[in-house]
Amino acid sequence: MASIQFPKDFVWGTATASYQIEGAYNEDGRGMSIWDTFSRTPGKVVNGDTGDIACDSYHRYEEDIALLKNLGVKAYRFSIAWPRIYPDGDGELNQKGLDYYAKVIDGLLAAGIEPCVTLYHWDLPQALQDKGGWDNRDTIRAFVRYAETAFKAFGGKVKQWITFNETWCVSFLSNYIGAHAPGNTDLQLAVNVAHNCMVAHGEAVKAFRALGISGEIGTTHNLYWFEPYTTKPEDVAAAHRNRAYNNEWFMDPTFKGQYPQFMVDWFKGKGVEVPIQPGDMETIAQPIDFIGVNFYSGGFGRYKEGEGLFDCEEVQVGFDKTFMDWNVYAEGLYKVLSWVHEEYGDVPIYITENGACYEDELTQEGRVHDAKRADYFKKHFIQCHRLIESGVPLKGYFAWSLLDNFEWAEGYVKRFGIVYTDYKTLKRYPKDSYRFIQSVIENDGFEA
Ligand SMILES: N#[N+]C[C@@H]1[C@@H](O)[C@H](O)[C@@H](O)[C@@H]2O[C@H]12
C-alpha cells in the first residue's frame, strides 16, 4: 500500500496544445493564426523558432496516443486549432479540420482514453486579429460559432470541454506585457481582451447548454500563489494586488459575476476602465461544471512604490528554480487550491496543467534522466494528496506536457515534456519522469 494513495477514480492525464505540437501549419486548409504571424516576426521567438513543424503530431498523433496508452492515463487534454476549423476564423467551414480531430478523438476513445478538449489555446485566426482580435466584440460571436461547430461535431464523444486556456496570458501577457502574440503593450487593451474573452467563455457555455450536449464544460485559469514577505499592511496589500492580477481578476467574474473592486479601483487609478456592457457579468458567471487550474509556481513580495503594475517587488527567499527561473513552490499549489475552495465553494477542480522545465539530455541509450522533473511532480503530487485529504474537490491532474514542444516565445529551447522530442528526427523518448508518473498511475500512488 503506497503511503500516498489516490482515489481510484482520480483522473490522471497529460496536456498539450495545438500550435505547440501539431505542425502542418499550412496543411489541409488550415488558416494562419496569430502565432504563425508572431513567430515569423524577427525577435519575438528564441532562435526564430516557429510551430511550422513542432512535434509533427498532426501526422504522428497515433504515436502520441500509443504513448498515452502506455503511460496509463485516463484522459488527454489537447486543443482544437480554430484556424483548422474556420481558416478565416468565421466564414467557410474547413471539413478537413473537423476530420483530423475526429481521427484523434476516435483514436483516443479506442485506446480507452477520454478526450478533454480546449477550444482556445491561443491560436486565434489571423484574419480575426486583422479585424481587432479579442478587442473587437464581434470575435465573441465568431468564437461561439466555432465552439458550436465543435460541440455538434464531437459532442457525445468529448465529455470534457474547456472554453479558454489561461485568459490572463491571452490578455495581459499578450496585450500588456507583450511577450506573446499578438505582442501589444497597452493596459486598457489587455483589460478589454480579458473581459471579452470571459464574455466569450460565458456565451460558449450558454451555447453548450442550449444544444443539450452531454458532458461537462469549464474553463482554465492560471493561478499563481504570491504571499506577502512580511505582515506589514503595505506588503500584504501589494502582494494581494499582484496575486489578484492572475487570480481574482478572472475567478471573481467567473464565479461571483463581479470584478474585485479593489483591483477595479487600482486600474481606474491607472486610467483604465473595464468595458462592461449590460448583461456581460451574468454571461461570464454562467454556471460551469468544473474549474481548470494551471499551476506552476508562486513566491513572496513586498511593497515598493513604483515597482511594476502594483507597487510590488518579488523577494527571493531561496526557492529552487526551474530552467524557466520559476520558483519550485509545491506548497503554493496546496495554498492556492485551498483558497479556491474557500473562496468559490465546492466547484470540482482539475489541475489542467502542472509541470516543470529543465535542461534535458538524451543519452546514447535513448534515456533522459530528468530526476529534477520527477521530483517536481512528486512534490506536487504530495500536495494534491493533501488537498484531497483536506476535502478540496480535486478530481484530476494533467501533467504539462506529454511532449517537449514549442514553448511559445521560448521556442524549442525550453523543454516541459515527460517525453523527449528529438526535433531533428521527431522521434519520441519517454523520460524518467514519464516512468515515474506511469508507476504512480499504475499503483494509484507512491511511497513519499
Ligand atoms: N510556460 N509554460 C508552460 C505552459 C505552456 O506551454 C502552456 O501552453 C500554457 O498553457 C501554460 O504556460 C504554461
XYZ file of C-alpha atoms and ligand atoms in Angstrom:
461
model
C 0.000 0.000 0.000
C 1.632 3.250 -1.115
C 1.974 5.900 1.580
C 0.499 8.455 -0.830
C -2.687 6.816 -2.091
C -5.043 8.466 -4.612
C -8.731 7.621 -5.108
C -9.317 5.010 -7.797
C -11.450 7.484 -9.740
C -8.819 10.246 -9.692
C -8.299 11.326 -13.314
C -4.658 11.218 -14.368
C -3.857 12.858 -17.676
C -1.392 14.864 -19.664
C -1.888 18.060 -21.649
C -0.752 19.646 -24.901
C -1.947 22.393 -27.247
C -2.471 22.534 -30.997
C 0.059 25.181 -32.016
C 2.694 23.701 -29.725
C 2.649 20.130 -31.074
C 0.801 19.779 -34.389
C 2.969 21.417 -37.047
C 1.384 21.023 -40.509
C 0.754 24.765 -40.287
C -0.405 25.035 -43.896
C -1.892 21.596 -44.500
C -5.455 20.527 -45.248
C -6.808 24.053 -45.404
C -5.511 25.386 -42.075
C -5.533 29.177 -41.970
C -2.840 31.376 -40.431
C -3.011 32.107 -36.714
C -1.602 34.995 -34.720
C 1.181 32.649 -33.606
C 2.184 31.920 -37.188
C 2.480 35.675 -37.647
C 4.167 36.331 -34.297
C 6.727 33.528 -34.655
C 7.636 34.880 -38.093
C 8.283 38.332 -36.636
C 12.023 38.759 -36.056
C 12.998 38.890 -32.398
C 9.736 37.545 -30.959
C 10.684 33.887 -30.512
C 14.041 32.483 -29.398
C 16.134 31.310 -32.372
C 13.312 32.423 -34.680
C 11.549 29.120 -33.956
C 8.042 28.603 -35.323
C 5.323 25.993 -34.944
C 5.513 25.090 -38.640
C 6.610 21.530 -37.791
C 6.708 21.427 -33.967
C 6.322 17.756 -32.923
C 4.528 16.922 -36.196
C 1.693 15.491 -34.128
C -0.649 16.296 -36.976
C 0.880 13.266 -38.728
C 2.099 11.373 -35.638
C -0.967 11.539 -33.384
C -1.204 7.746 -33.375
C 2.306 7.560 -31.894
C 1.242 10.085 -29.264
C -1.868 8.071 -28.432
C 0.288 4.960 -28.036
C 2.496 6.889 -25.569
C -0.617 7.955 -23.660
C -1.950 4.411 -23.546
C 1.382 3.082 -22.338
C 1.513 5.816 -19.711
C -1.843 4.592 -18.412
C -3.665 7.931 -18.347
C -7.452 8.083 -18.195
C -7.639 11.371 -20.092
C -5.732 13.527 -22.544
C -6.154 17.283 -22.740
C -5.454 18.800 -26.137
C -6.710 21.832 -28.016
C -8.501 22.238 -31.314
C -6.920 24.778 -33.653
C -9.630 27.259 -34.556
C -7.781 28.072 -37.854
C -8.182 24.421 -38.931
C -11.960 24.616 -38.489
C -12.557 28.126 -39.814
C -9.383 29.205 -41.651
C -10.551 32.825 -41.613
C -11.986 32.479 -38.130
C -15.507 32.851 -39.490
C -16.938 32.203 -42.937
C -16.488 28.839 -44.631
C -16.063 25.649 -42.622
C -12.976 23.528 -43.394
C -14.234 19.932 -43.203
C -10.681 18.541 -43.303
C -10.069 20.268 -39.987
C -13.019 18.519 -38.372
C -11.930 15.235 -39.986
C -8.493 15.467 -38.385
C -9.813 15.956 -34.864
C -12.389 13.217 -35.397
C -9.478 10.824 -36.031
C -7.679 11.995 -32.884
C -10.817 11.702 -30.744
C -11.754 8.293 -32.132
C -8.164 7.104 -31.636
C -8.200 8.201 -28.014
C -11.537 6.561 -27.312
C -10.351 3.327 -28.970
C -7.370 3.443 -26.594
C -9.681 3.878 -23.601
C -8.622 7.491 -23.079
C -11.125 10.315 -22.520
C -10.514 13.366 -24.750
C -10.535 16.684 -22.854
C -10.787 19.441 -25.443
C -9.650 23.030 -25.047
C -11.372 25.240 -27.591
C -8.992 28.197 -27.348
C -5.327 27.707 -26.567
C -4.079 30.972 -28.092
C -4.047 30.286 -31.856
C -6.542 32.962 -32.909
C -7.123 33.036 -36.681
C -5.043 35.916 -38.022
C -7.952 37.127 -40.123
C -9.851 37.917 -36.915
C -6.838 39.674 -35.420
C -6.759 41.805 -38.565
C -10.247 42.982 -37.520
C -9.209 43.783 -33.949
C -8.993 40.306 -32.471
C -10.353 39.959 -28.952
C -10.653 43.749 -28.663
C -13.448 43.504 -31.215
C -16.624 42.171 -29.602
C -17.628 40.533 -32.874
C -14.877 37.997 -32.197
C -17.100 36.729 -29.395
C -19.767 35.830 -31.940
C -17.201 34.125 -34.203
C -15.840 32.146 -31.238
C -19.301 30.916 -30.247
C -19.950 29.857 -33.870
C -16.668 27.907 -33.852
C -17.469 26.404 -30.435
C -20.950 25.324 -31.568
C -19.378 23.650 -34.606
C -17.057 21.668 -32.321
C -19.862 20.817 -29.888
C -22.050 19.497 -32.717
C -19.186 17.590 -34.360
C -17.763 15.943 -31.252
C -20.456 16.255 -28.610
C -21.145 12.898 -27.035
C -17.618 11.658 -27.768
C -15.903 14.512 -25.913
C -17.156 14.590 -22.340
C -14.979 17.415 -21.001
C -14.728 20.827 -22.670
C -12.552 23.762 -21.685
C -13.503 27.073 -23.292
C -10.290 29.086 -22.769
C -6.774 28.340 -21.641
C -5.244 30.944 -19.322
C -7.202 34.100 -20.148
C -4.543 36.035 -18.187
C -1.997 35.025 -20.856
C -4.404 35.833 -23.692
C -4.970 39.302 -22.224
C -2.161 40.672 -20.014
C 0.796 38.574 -21.179
C -0.134 39.079 -24.851
C -1.531 42.624 -24.871
C 0.093 44.455 -21.918
C 3.413 42.721 -21.278
C 3.599 41.906 -24.996
C 5.651 38.701 -24.684
C 3.087 36.572 -26.560
C 1.066 37.021 -29.748
C -0.091 39.486 -30.921
C 2.504 41.357 -28.795
C 0.690 44.560 -27.811
C 1.687 46.645 -24.787
C -1.470 48.520 -23.844
C -3.099 48.042 -20.419
C -6.568 49.193 -21.493
C -6.419 46.851 -24.466
C -5.427 43.975 -22.169
C -8.358 44.692 -19.837
C -10.695 44.822 -22.845
C -9.341 41.480 -24.118
C -9.659 39.820 -20.706
C -13.256 40.985 -20.441
C -14.252 39.991 -23.970
C -12.646 36.552 -23.609
C -14.602 35.965 -20.415
C -17.807 37.058 -22.136
C -16.951 34.658 -24.970
C -16.455 31.912 -22.387
C -19.904 32.579 -20.923
C -21.575 32.723 -24.317
C -19.983 29.382 -25.260
C -21.253 27.831 -22.031
C -24.751 29.103 -22.850
C -24.471 27.603 -26.352
C -23.293 24.283 -24.901
C -26.298 24.173 -22.572
C -28.723 25.234 -25.320
C -27.511 22.443 -27.606
C -28.053 19.914 -24.835
C -24.585 18.475 -25.353
C -23.751 15.685 -22.880
C -20.603 16.079 -20.816
C -19.100 18.881 -18.780
C -17.825 22.337 -19.577
C -15.477 24.645 -17.709
C -12.582 26.971 -18.235
C -8.912 27.053 -17.240
C -7.202 29.889 -15.412
C -3.521 30.031 -14.482
C -3.423 30.754 -10.780
C -0.302 31.973 -9.015
C 0.310 31.859 -5.272
C 2.000 35.048 -4.141
C 2.343 35.902 -0.466
C 3.439 38.988 1.494
C 7.056 38.816 2.659
C 6.065 40.457 5.954
C 2.789 41.137 7.789
C 3.184 44.879 7.204
C -0.152 46.123 5.793
C 1.562 47.656 2.759
C 3.279 44.369 1.966
C 0.057 42.409 2.452
C -1.826 44.785 0.145
C 0.891 44.817 -2.517
C 1.198 41.022 -2.597
C -2.579 40.700 -2.783
C -2.763 43.033 -5.805
C -0.061 41.006 -7.509
C -1.874 37.741 -6.753
C -5.294 39.067 -7.743
C -3.892 40.105 -11.143
C -3.748 36.377 -12.013
C -6.391 35.040 -9.661
C -9.365 37.114 -8.528
C -9.458 39.226 -11.683
C -10.610 36.098 -13.514
C -12.082 33.894 -10.817
C -14.392 36.521 -9.279
C -16.207 37.293 -12.574
C -16.394 33.552 -13.352
C -17.934 32.573 -10.012
C -19.212 35.815 -8.419
C -20.263 37.760 -11.501
C -18.189 40.776 -10.474
C -14.649 42.055 -10.672
C -12.724 42.518 -7.398
C -13.452 46.146 -6.527
C -10.022 46.856 -5.066
C -8.493 45.896 -8.400
C -11.078 47.843 -10.421
C -10.131 50.885 -8.349
C -6.412 50.215 -8.841
C -6.831 50.020 -12.611
C -9.041 53.136 -12.548
C -6.126 54.891 -10.890
C -4.119 53.932 -13.957
C -6.763 55.435 -16.226
C -8.132 52.031 -17.206
C -11.804 51.002 -17.054
C -13.470 47.637 -17.707
C -15.703 47.813 -20.830
C -18.695 46.102 -19.219
C -21.874 46.077 -21.286
C -25.329 45.248 -19.870
C -25.634 41.511 -19.238
C -21.913 40.799 -19.541
C -21.312 39.842 -15.915
C -24.302 37.494 -15.856
C -22.997 35.897 -19.051
C -19.483 35.448 -17.659
C -20.824 33.847 -14.491
C -22.752 31.120 -16.310
C -22.588 28.086 -14.006
C -19.805 25.699 -15.033
C -19.234 22.069 -14.177
C -15.590 22.356 -13.126
C -12.713 24.820 -12.954
C -9.406 24.016 -14.591
C -6.382 25.396 -12.774
C -2.931 25.613 -14.289
C -0.365 25.918 -11.512
C 3.373 26.278 -11.961
C 4.821 28.486 -9.277
C 4.459 31.128 -6.592
C 6.521 33.425 -4.464
C 6.746 36.262 -1.976
C 6.555 40.011 -2.455
C 6.591 43.320 -0.648
C 5.537 46.887 -1.270
C 7.848 49.005 -3.359
C 6.479 52.274 -4.702
C 6.501 52.428 -8.458
C 7.558 48.784 -8.869
C 5.650 47.099 -11.681
C 1.932 47.484 -12.163
C 1.069 47.007 -8.476
C 3.894 48.678 -6.462
C 5.085 45.200 -5.571
C 8.529 43.662 -5.845
C 9.264 39.959 -5.619
C 11.522 38.860 -2.789
C 13.835 35.933 -3.402
C 13.567 33.580 -0.426
C 15.724 30.716 -1.653
C 13.357 28.531 -3.646
C 14.881 26.051 -6.059
C 14.348 27.310 -9.602
C 13.354 25.577 -12.825
C 15.008 26.342 -16.184
C 12.298 28.978 -16.663
C 13.674 30.624 -13.495
C 10.365 29.868 -11.783
C 10.245 29.050 -8.066
C 9.547 25.426 -7.188
C 6.819 26.146 -4.619
C 4.769 22.966 -4.349
C 3.033 24.111 -1.167
C 1.751 27.033 -3.213
C -0.429 24.514 -5.026
C -1.982 23.458 -1.728
C -2.491 27.083 -0.717
C -3.993 28.279 -3.993
C -6.447 25.399 -4.373
C -7.417 25.637 -0.706
C -8.114 29.330 -1.418
C -10.213 28.414 -4.478
C -12.290 26.033 -2.363
C -12.728 28.539 0.480
C -13.478 31.451 -1.842
C -15.595 29.833 -4.552
C -17.144 26.781 -2.937
C -17.376 23.155 -3.943
C -16.808 23.535 -7.659
C -14.909 20.444 -8.862
C -11.271 21.273 -9.635
C -8.964 19.754 -12.216
C -5.314 20.689 -12.315
C -5.266 21.092 -16.079
C -1.549 21.863 -16.169
C 1.381 21.419 -13.822
C 4.959 20.612 -14.740
C 8.488 21.904 -14.997
C 11.125 22.910 -17.492
C 14.626 21.597 -17.011
C 17.605 21.132 -19.308
C 17.332 17.578 -20.604
C 19.994 15.397 -22.156
C 19.251 12.397 -24.341
C 21.753 9.607 -23.645
C 23.217 7.247 -26.214
C 20.793 4.642 -24.849
C 17.815 6.884 -25.591
C 17.144 7.744 -21.972
C 16.586 11.113 -20.260
C 17.351 11.046 -16.569
C 15.233 14.034 -15.589
C 15.350 13.475 -11.834
C 14.552 17.140 -11.088
C 11.354 16.997 -13.113
C 10.305 13.711 -11.486
C 10.970 15.300 -8.091
C 8.897 18.362 -9.079
C 5.988 16.082 -9.921
C 6.426 14.087 -6.716
C 6.383 17.244 -4.592
C 3.204 18.464 -6.315
C 1.504 15.071 -6.136
C 2.055 15.141 -2.364
C 0.218 18.485 -2.274
C -2.575 17.045 -4.430
C -2.957 14.267 -1.900
C -3.024 16.833 0.956
C -5.774 18.699 -0.858
C -7.897 15.604 -1.342
C -7.383 14.609 2.285
C -8.438 18.105 3.385
C -11.719 17.850 1.475
C -10.894 20.010 -1.533
C -12.821 18.583 -4.535
C -9.720 17.908 -6.601
C -10.821 15.453 -9.310
C -7.860 15.114 -11.584
C -4.395 16.156 -12.672
C -2.969 16.739 -16.151
C 0.813 16.860 -16.382
C 2.250 19.537 -18.652
C 3.319 18.265 -21.034
C 3.150 14.912 -22.796
C 5.867 16.033 -25.222
C 8.610 18.605 -25.351
C 7.037 21.124 -27.693
C 7.026 24.700 -28.996
C 7.293 26.704 -25.792
C 5.856 29.915 -27.230
C 8.334 32.808 -27.101
C 10.989 30.426 -25.737
C 10.759 28.267 -28.843
C 12.204 24.752 -28.558
C 14.950 25.579 -26.082
C 12.659 25.110 -23.112
C 11.505 21.518 -22.571
C 8.460 20.684 -20.368
C 7.717 17.213 -21.692
C 7.701 13.903 -19.879
C 8.616 12.586 -23.309
C 11.707 13.960 -25.028
C 11.160 15.189 -28.583
C 14.165 14.942 -30.902
C 13.337 17.858 -33.206
C 15.695 16.566 -35.899
C 14.147 13.120 -36.189
C 10.823 13.848 -34.432
C 11.333 10.612 -32.512
C 9.839 10.477 -29.047
C 11.789 9.187 -25.998
C 9.944 8.679 -22.679
C 11.891 10.344 -19.870
C 12.384 9.005 -16.342
C 9.580 11.366 -15.263
C 7.258 9.523 -17.676
C 8.162 6.275 -15.933
C 7.567 7.837 -12.522
C 4.091 9.022 -13.492
C 3.381 5.671 -15.148
C 4.167 3.985 -11.825
C 2.025 6.447 -9.832
C -0.920 5.781 -12.120
C -0.404 2.021 -12.035
C -0.216 1.973 -8.227
C -2.684 4.795 -7.541
C 0.101 6.408 -5.564
C 3.684 6.148 -4.434
C 5.979 5.988 -1.422
C 6.621 9.580 -0.361
N 5.393 28.391 -19.957
N 4.983 27.441 -19.960
C 4.472 26.139 -19.928
C 2.964 26.110 -20.250
C 2.684 26.478 -21.702
O 3.450 25.676 -22.571
C 1.185 26.228 -21.900
O 0.822 26.360 -23.271
C 0.382 27.255 -21.108
O -0.955 26.786 -21.037
C 0.942 27.494 -19.701
O 2.041 28.301 -19.609
C 2.211 27.037 -19.321
